[in-house]
Short mmCIF file of C-alpha atoms in Angstrom, two decimals:
data_model
loop_
_atom_site.label_atom_id
_atom_site.label_comp_id
_atom_site.label_asym_id
_atom_site.label_seq_id
_atom_site.Cartn_x
_atom_site.Cartn_y
_atom_site.Cartn_z
CA MET A 238 6.53 17.78 14.30
CA ALA A 239 8.10 17.71 17.35
CA CYS A 240 11.72 18.48 18.03
CA ARG A 241 14.18 15.90 19.22
CA SER A 242 16.92 16.93 22.16
CA PRO A 243 19.57 19.31 20.09
CA GLU A 244 22.41 16.24 20.12
CA ASN A 245 20.57 14.53 17.95
CA TYR A 246 20.74 17.22 15.28
CA SER A 247 23.93 16.59 13.15
CA TRP A 248 24.51 20.25 12.12
CA ALA A 249 23.99 21.32 16.10
CA ASN A 250 27.76 21.71 17.15
CA ALA A 251 28.54 23.52 14.11
CA VAL A 252 26.20 26.28 15.01
CA LEU A 253 27.39 26.28 18.61
CA ASP A 254 30.68 26.24 17.17
CA LYS A 255 30.01 29.71 15.24
CA GLY A 256 28.83 31.47 18.90
CA TYR A 257 25.24 30.97 18.34
CA GLN A 258 22.99 29.09 21.73
CA LEU A 259 20.31 27.06 20.58
CA PHE A 260 16.09 26.86 21.31
CA PHE A 261 14.66 24.40 19.70
CA PRO A 262 10.24 24.88 20.07
CA ASP A 263 8.14 22.13 20.22
CA GLN A 264 5.68 23.86 17.26
CA ARG A 265 2.47 24.46 18.53
CA GLY A 266 0.17 20.81 18.43
CA THR A 267 3.53 18.98 18.34
CA GLY A 268 5.65 17.50 21.24
CA LEU A 269 4.88 19.33 24.49
CA SER A 270 2.96 22.05 23.26
CA SER A 271 -0.30 20.86 23.50
CA THR A 272 0.03 17.76 21.16
CA ILE A 273 -2.30 17.08 18.49
CA THR A 274 -3.89 13.55 18.18
CA ALA A 275 -6.99 11.80 17.43
CA ALA A 276 -7.92 12.16 21.26
CA THR A 277 -6.84 15.53 22.43
CA LEU A 278 -8.74 16.61 18.81
CA ALA A 279 -12.02 14.83 20.22
CA LYS A 280 -12.23 17.23 23.15
CA GLN A 281 -13.08 19.94 20.97
CA GLY A 282 -16.13 18.67 20.02
CA SER A 283 -17.90 18.25 17.15
CA PRO A 284 -15.99 18.09 13.35
CA ALA A 285 -16.70 21.31 12.59
CA ASP A 286 -15.63 22.61 16.54
CA GLN A 287 -12.80 20.42 15.56
CA ALA A 288 -11.86 22.00 12.22
CA ALA A 289 -12.32 25.77 13.55
CA TYR A 290 -9.40 24.85 16.10
CA ILE A 291 -7.17 23.21 13.41
CA LYS A 292 -7.19 26.49 11.77
CA HIS A 293 -4.50 27.79 14.28
CA PHE A 294 -1.95 25.83 13.62
CA ARG A 295 -0.76 27.04 10.51
CA ALA A 296 2.73 28.87 9.79
CA ASP A 297 0.72 32.34 10.76
CA SER A 298 0.24 31.38 14.21
CA ILE A 299 3.45 29.43 15.03
CA VAL A 300 5.17 32.52 14.24
CA LYS A 301 2.96 34.79 16.72
CA ASP A 302 3.90 32.29 19.34
CA MET A 303 7.93 32.43 18.63
CA GLU A 304 7.49 36.08 18.40
CA ALA A 305 5.80 36.37 22.07
CA ILE A 306 8.56 33.81 23.51
CA ARG A 307 11.24 36.16 21.63
CA LYS A 308 10.17 39.02 23.65
CA VAL A 309 10.17 36.86 26.80
CA PHE A 310 13.38 35.75 26.36
CA THR A 311 14.85 39.22 25.49
CA LYS A 312 12.74 40.97 27.99
CA GLU A 313 16.02 42.19 30.25
CA TYR A 314 18.44 42.17 27.29
CA PRO A 315 20.15 45.53 26.08
CA GLU A 316 17.90 47.08 22.69
CA ASN A 317 20.96 45.99 20.54
CA LYS A 318 20.52 42.00 21.83
CA LYS A 319 17.05 41.76 21.22
CA LYS A 320 16.86 40.54 17.93
CA TRP A 321 17.56 36.55 17.28
CA SER A 322 18.36 34.25 14.40
CA ILE A 323 16.00 31.79 13.05
CA LEU A 324 17.07 28.36 11.41
CA GLY A 325 14.06 27.28 9.05
CA GLN A 326 14.02 23.46 7.31
CA SER A 327 11.42 22.85 5.05
CA PHE A 328 8.07 23.84 6.50
CA GLY A 329 10.45 25.63 8.94
CA GLY A 330 11.69 27.54 6.38
CA PHE A 331 7.96 28.24 5.35
CA CYS A 332 7.50 29.76 9.19
CA SER A 333 10.71 31.55 8.82
CA VAL A 334 9.49 33.48 5.30
CA ASN A 335 6.23 34.24 7.39
CA TYR A 336 8.37 35.85 10.23
CA LEU A 337 10.21 37.75 7.49
CA SER A 338 6.66 38.81 6.79
CA ARG A 339 5.07 40.05 10.13
CA PHE A 340 7.41 40.61 12.53
CA PRO A 341 11.15 41.34 10.41
CA GLU A 342 11.78 43.77 13.70
CA GLY A 343 12.30 40.68 15.32
CA LEU A 344 15.18 39.13 13.24
CA GLN A 345 18.85 39.58 13.38
CA GLU A 346 19.06 37.35 10.21
CA VAL A 347 17.40 34.06 8.88
CA PHE A 348 18.36 30.64 7.39
CA LEU A 349 16.68 28.46 5.36
CA THR A 350 17.50 25.12 4.03
CA GLY A 351 14.99 23.38 1.46
CA GLY A 352 12.48 25.68 2.60
CA LEU A 353 11.62 28.65 0.28
CA PRO A 354 8.25 28.33 -0.08
CA PRO A 355 5.91 29.03 -3.31
CA LEU A 356 3.76 32.03 -2.82
CA VAL A 357 0.76 31.13 -4.16
CA LYS A 358 -2.69 30.97 -3.22
CA GLN A 359 -3.61 27.26 -3.66
CA PRO A 360 -1.38 24.43 -4.00
CA ASP A 361 -2.98 22.86 -7.34
CA ALA A 362 0.20 24.12 -9.29
CA VAL A 363 2.10 22.94 -6.69
CA TYR A 364 0.93 19.42 -6.89
CA GLU A 365 1.26 19.43 -10.68
CA ARG A 366 4.90 19.93 -10.49
CA LEU A 367 5.36 17.66 -7.50
CA TYR A 368 3.40 14.76 -9.49
CA ARG A 369 5.77 15.21 -12.55
CA LYS A 370 9.35 15.56 -10.22
CA ILE A 371 7.81 11.91 -8.01
CA ALA A 372 7.06 10.12 -11.69
CA ASP A 373 10.51 11.09 -12.40
CA ARG A 374 11.83 9.91 -9.13
CA SER A 375 10.09 6.57 -9.47
CA HIS A 376 11.41 5.66 -12.68
CA ALA A 377 15.09 6.27 -11.38
CA TYR A 378 14.29 3.94 -8.46
CA TYR A 379 13.35 1.77 -10.81
CA GLN A 380 16.02 2.03 -13.36
CA LYS A 381 18.44 1.55 -10.23
CA PHE A 382 16.34 -1.64 -8.66
CA PRO A 383 15.10 -3.19 -12.18
CA GLU A 384 14.16 -6.04 -9.75
CA ASP A 385 11.73 -3.97 -7.57
CA VAL A 386 9.17 -3.50 -10.59
CA GLN A 387 7.96 -7.04 -9.67
CA ARG A 388 8.20 -6.91 -6.21
CA MET A 389 5.94 -3.88 -6.39
CA LYS A 390 3.60 -5.48 -8.16
CA ASP A 391 3.68 -8.88 -6.38
CA VAL A 392 2.81 -7.03 -3.19
CA ALA A 393 0.26 -4.94 -4.64
CA GLY A 394 -1.79 -8.28 -5.92
CA TYR A 395 -1.17 -9.74 -2.28
CA LEU A 396 -2.40 -6.59 -1.15
CA THR A 397 -5.37 -6.77 -3.27
CA THR A 398 -6.99 -9.63 -2.10
CA GLU A 399 -6.01 -9.78 1.61
CA GLU A 400 -6.94 -7.22 3.98
CA VAL A 401 -3.70 -6.58 5.62
CA LYS A 402 -3.74 -4.91 9.05
CA THR A 403 -0.62 -3.04 10.78
CA ASN A 404 0.82 -3.00 14.33
CA THR A 405 -0.71 0.15 14.90
CA GLY A 406 -4.50 -1.12 13.51
CA GLY A 407 -3.99 0.56 10.26
CA ILE A 408 -4.62 -0.90 6.64
CA LEU A 409 -1.47 -1.54 4.68
CA SER A 410 -3.67 -1.18 0.98
CA VAL A 411 -1.92 -0.20 -2.14
CA SER A 412 -2.32 3.70 -1.52
CA ARG A 413 -0.30 3.25 1.32
CA LEU A 414 2.30 1.22 0.05
CA ARG A 415 2.68 3.81 -3.06
CA GLN A 416 3.25 6.04 -0.09
CA PHE A 417 7.07 4.75 0.64
CA GLY A 418 7.89 7.81 -2.04
CA PHE A 419 7.61 9.73 0.71
CA MET A 420 10.71 8.17 2.04
CA LEU A 421 14.22 8.00 0.54
CA GLY A 422 16.24 4.76 0.80
CA PHE A 423 13.17 2.19 0.76
CA HIS A 424 14.40 -0.69 -1.29
CA GLY A 425 15.28 -2.71 1.75
CA VAL A 426 11.59 -2.79 2.88
CA ILE A 427 10.22 -3.89 -0.38
CA LEU A 428 12.56 -6.91 -0.87
CA ARG A 429 11.74 -7.81 2.42
CA MET A 430 7.85 -7.39 1.69
CA ALA A 431 8.42 -9.66 -1.53
CA ASN A 432 10.82 -12.48 0.26
CA ASP A 433 8.26 -12.82 2.63
CA LEU A 434 5.46 -13.28 0.14
CA SER A 435 7.41 -15.74 -1.76
CA MET A 436 8.63 -17.80 1.49
CA PHE A 437 5.58 -17.76 3.54
CA GLY A 438 2.74 -16.26 1.73
CA PHE A 439 2.27 -13.57 4.25
CA LEU A 440 3.90 -10.25 6.07
CA THR A 441 5.99 -11.22 8.75
CA GLN A 442 5.92 -9.46 12.36
CA PRO A 443 9.84 -7.88 11.47
CA THR A 444 8.56 -6.73 8.28
CA PHE A 445 5.74 -5.00 10.06
CA GLN A 446 7.64 -3.52 12.59
CA ILE A 447 10.15 -1.85 9.98
CA PHE A 448 7.14 -0.97 8.37
CA ASP A 449 5.49 1.24 10.69
CA GLN A 450 8.25 3.46 11.15
CA LEU A 451 8.09 4.75 7.79
CA GLY A 452 5.96 7.59 7.24
CA PRO A 453 4.82 10.15 9.81
CA PHE A 454 0.79 10.20 9.46
CA GLU A 455 -0.39 7.80 13.05
CA THR A 456 1.99 9.66 15.08
CA HIS A 457 1.64 12.87 13.39
CA ILE A 458 -1.64 13.51 12.31
CA LEU A 459 -1.27 17.75 12.53
CA TYR A 460 0.89 16.58 8.86
CA ALA A 461 -2.34 15.55 7.45
CA LEU A 462 -4.71 17.61 9.08
CA VAL A 463 -2.76 21.35 7.87
CA HIS A 464 -0.48 20.39 5.21
CA GLU A 465 -2.57 21.27 2.05
CA SER A 466 -3.84 24.44 3.93
CA CYS A 467 -0.27 25.59 4.72
CA TYR A 468 -0.65 26.90 1.12
CA LEU A 469 -3.64 28.67 1.08
CA SER A 470 -4.68 32.16 1.40
CA GLY A 471 -8.59 32.90 0.56
CA ALA A 472 -8.87 29.68 -1.21
CA ALA A 473 -10.00 26.01 -0.16
CA SER A 474 -7.75 23.00 -1.27
CA ASN A 475 -10.78 21.01 -2.29
CA TRP A 476 -8.52 17.69 -1.58
CA SER A 477 -5.87 19.07 -4.04
CA ALA A 478 -3.35 16.11 -4.21
CA GLU A 479 -6.33 13.60 -4.61
CA ARG A 480 -7.77 16.00 -8.11
CA MET A 481 -4.38 16.51 -9.17
CA ILE A 482 -3.19 13.10 -9.47
CA HIS A 483 -6.14 12.30 -12.36
CA LYS A 484 -4.12 14.46 -14.61
CA PHE A 485 -1.05 11.82 -14.82
CA PRO A 486 -2.98 8.92 -16.50
CA GLU A 487 0.85 6.74 -15.32
CA PHE A 488 -0.27 6.90 -11.98
CA GLY A 489 -3.26 4.62 -12.94
CA ALA A 490 -0.95 1.84 -12.83
CA CYS A 491 -1.27 -0.11 -9.53
CA THR A 492 -2.22 -3.55 -9.96
CA ALA A 493 -0.10 -6.66 -9.83
CA ASP A 494 -1.66 -6.94 -13.91
CA SER A 495 -0.84 -3.57 -14.90
CA ALA A 496 1.76 -3.18 -17.80
CA ASP A 497 3.31 -0.40 -16.08
CA PRO A 498 5.45 0.56 -13.01
CA ILE A 499 3.52 1.06 -10.03
CA LEU A 500 4.78 4.50 -9.37
CA PHE A 501 4.91 6.05 -6.19
CA THR A 502 3.33 8.91 -4.45
CA SER A 503 5.25 11.17 -1.88
CA GLU A 504 4.01 14.29 0.24
CA MET A 505 0.46 14.12 -0.69
CA ILE A 506 -2.62 13.63 1.27
CA PHE A 507 -5.24 11.05 0.08
CA LYS A 508 -8.84 10.58 1.17
CA SER A 509 -7.52 6.71 1.32
CA MET A 510 -5.47 7.79 4.28
CA PHE A 511 -8.22 8.51 6.39
CA HIS A 512 -9.15 4.83 6.44
CA ASP A 513 -5.59 2.80 6.05
CA TYR A 514 -4.20 4.93 9.24
CA ALA A 515 -5.95 3.98 12.64
CA GLU A 516 -5.28 7.44 14.27
CA LEU A 517 -6.48 9.39 11.38
CA ARG A 518 -9.65 7.22 10.80
CA PRO A 519 -12.09 9.30 13.07
CA LEU A 520 -11.21 12.17 11.40
CA TYR A 521 -12.46 12.11 7.72
CA GLU A 522 -15.75 14.35 8.34
CA THR A 523 -12.99 16.98 10.07
CA MET A 524 -10.88 17.02 7.23
CA ASP A 525 -13.28 17.32 4.90
CA ILE A 526 -14.67 20.56 6.67
CA ILE A 527 -10.81 21.63 6.75
CA GLN A 528 -10.41 21.08 2.57
CA HIS A 529 -13.33 23.27 2.23
CA ILE A 530 -12.56 26.03 4.38
CA SER A 531 -11.77 29.28 1.86
CA ASP A 532 -11.04 32.16 4.30
CA TRP A 533 -7.67 31.44 4.96
CA PRO A 534 -5.66 34.92 5.71
CA ASP A 535 -2.75 35.72 3.85
CA LEU A 536 0.25 33.78 4.91
CA TYR A 537 2.76 36.42 2.75
CA ASP A 538 3.60 40.12 2.77
CA GLU A 539 5.18 39.96 -0.47
CA ALA A 540 5.54 44.20 -0.21
CA GLN A 541 7.06 43.54 2.99
CA LEU A 542 9.16 41.06 1.54
CA ALA A 543 10.10 42.87 -1.45
CA LYS A 544 11.57 45.71 1.06
CA ASN A 545 12.98 43.30 3.18
CA GLU A 546 16.05 44.41 5.48
CA VAL A 547 16.85 41.27 7.18
CA PRO A 548 20.28 39.30 6.05
CA ALA A 549 18.43 36.10 4.48
CA TYR A 550 20.51 33.17 3.21
CA ALA A 551 19.10 29.91 1.84
CA ALA A 552 20.14 26.32 0.73
CA VAL A 553 18.34 25.54 -2.31
CA TYR A 554 18.17 21.93 -3.84
CA LEU A 555 17.70 21.88 -7.44
CA ASN A 556 16.46 17.94 -7.19
CA ASP A 557 14.29 18.64 -4.23
CA LEU A 558 11.23 16.57 -3.96
CA TYR A 559 8.86 18.44 -1.38
CA VAL A 560 10.16 21.94 -2.39
CA ASP A 561 9.93 22.85 -5.89
CA TYR A 562 13.48 24.24 -7.15
CA GLU A 563 11.60 26.91 -9.66
CA TYR A 564 8.92 27.72 -6.92
CA SER A 565 11.97 28.39 -4.59
CA SER A 566 14.03 30.33 -6.79
CA GLU A 567 11.07 32.20 -7.73
CA THR A 568 10.33 33.32 -4.23
CA ALA A 569 14.41 33.79 -3.60
CA ARG A 570 13.85 36.43 -5.94
CA LYS A 571 11.13 38.45 -4.23
CA ILE A 572 12.63 38.64 -1.21
CA LYS A 573 15.07 41.73 -1.25
CA GLY A 574 18.34 40.68 -0.67
CA CYS A 575 18.00 36.97 -0.23
CA LYS A 576 21.63 34.95 -1.28
CA THR A 577 21.08 31.38 -2.41
CA PHE A 578 23.44 28.42 -2.94
CA VAL A 579 22.01 26.07 -5.29
CA ARG A 580 23.16 22.44 -5.42
CA SER A 581 22.38 19.55 -7.87
CA ASP A 582 23.59 16.79 -5.72
CA MET A 583 21.93 17.70 -2.37
CA TYR A 584 18.45 16.79 -1.65
CA HIS A 585 15.66 18.18 0.56
CA GLU A 586 17.41 16.58 4.00
CA ALA A 587 20.39 17.59 3.10
CA LEU A 588 20.96 19.81 6.54
CA GLY A 589 20.96 16.05 8.47
CA SER A 590 22.68 14.00 5.82
CA LYS A 591 25.34 16.62 4.44
CA SER A 592 25.21 18.74 7.51
CA ALA A 593 28.66 20.56 8.03
CA GLU A 594 28.65 20.76 4.14
CA VAL A 595 25.18 23.20 4.28
CA VAL A 596 26.45 24.80 7.45
CA GLU A 597 29.58 25.59 6.30
CA GLN A 598 27.75 27.27 2.44
CA LEU A 599 25.34 29.27 4.51
CA PHE A 600 27.84 30.44 6.80
CA LYS A 601 30.13 31.21 3.87
CA LEU A 602 27.09 33.18 2.07
CA ARG A 603 26.57 35.05 5.74
CA ASP A 604 30.43 36.13 5.86
CA ASP A 605 30.52 36.78 1.65
CA VAL A 606 33.10 34.61 1.18
CA LEU A 607 31.24 32.35 -1.62
CA ASP A 608 32.69 32.89 -4.97
#
C-alpha cells in the first residue's frame, strides 16, 4: 500500500529523535509509483498480458527499486555513509529479508516488526496455520461479545435473501461479511448492521459508509493480486486459501440457521472476492492466470542469510494473526545474528498502536541493553 505522510506514523518522532532521517517510498504499484487499479492494469492488454505485468510487483522487484534509489541518494556520500538502515512492518519485513538476501552490502542495519516471513515455497501450510488461528480468534471474539453470534446470523440471513450493493458498487455477501476478521475492533459494525435490520429491515447509508472503510480490496487491488504469490518460489498457488478452507469444516457454518457460530476469515484471497468487489470484478481471469503461474523466482537466499553480517532486530508477536509466530521464530534462527524480542501482549499492528514501546525495545536490542 502507499505510504502516508510521515506525521501520520506514530513511531516517526521516536526514530527521528534517535538521529535518523526518514524516507517513506511508495512501493511500485502504489501511491505515486505507477499505481495499479483495474483501469490502469487494463492498459497492459489481455488478461495474460496483465498477469505477466503483475509478476514484476513482488518483494524482489520492490527491493531492486530500493537499492537503485539508495545508490542515487548516496552517490556523493563518502564510502562509509553509503549504507542505509531499513524498517519493515508486515510485508515490509518480507521485503527487508529479501534485501538481506540480495543486497546486504547496501544495509547498515535492519529492523523488523511483525515481518519475519515464512521461508516456504508455497503457502498451503501457511494458510493451514492461519485458519486454525482465525478460528481460535473468532471463538475468543464471540466469548467477549456473545450477542454477536446471533447478530452475525441475522445479518447473514438478510444477505442471503437480498442482493445488497455497497456504495462502491460491490456486493455485500456473506463471504464478504466474514472478512471482517481482517480487521480488529469490528464489533460496533456488526452491532450497527443488526440494529439497522431490527429497526428498519435494511442497512442504512451511514452503516454503508462505515463498512466501505473496512478492508483494502476496493482501493488497493494489488494486495489481492499478489498476496499469495508473495510466498511462492518455483511453485503455483492454485488458489491456496480457497482450497485450504475446506480442510476446516467449522468454517462451513455461514447461514442464519447454522448450529455453530459463523467464523470470520482473515488475510485470505477467495474467488468470490472477484465478484463481490467492484474493482476486482474485471480481473478474475487475470487472477486465475496468476494463480497458476509456477515459474516464480526464489525470494530468499537461505545460504546468504546463514552467513549474514548485517545487524537485524525483530519484534515478534506470539499472537500475530497475519505472520505466524513459529514461522517467524524459525526464520529468525536462519538469519545469522538476528536478535528478537517476543511479546504475547502485542499484536500485528503494535508498531502503530504501541509505537513507543516497540521502538524502545528495538533500540534496546540494537544497543544490547535488553535483559
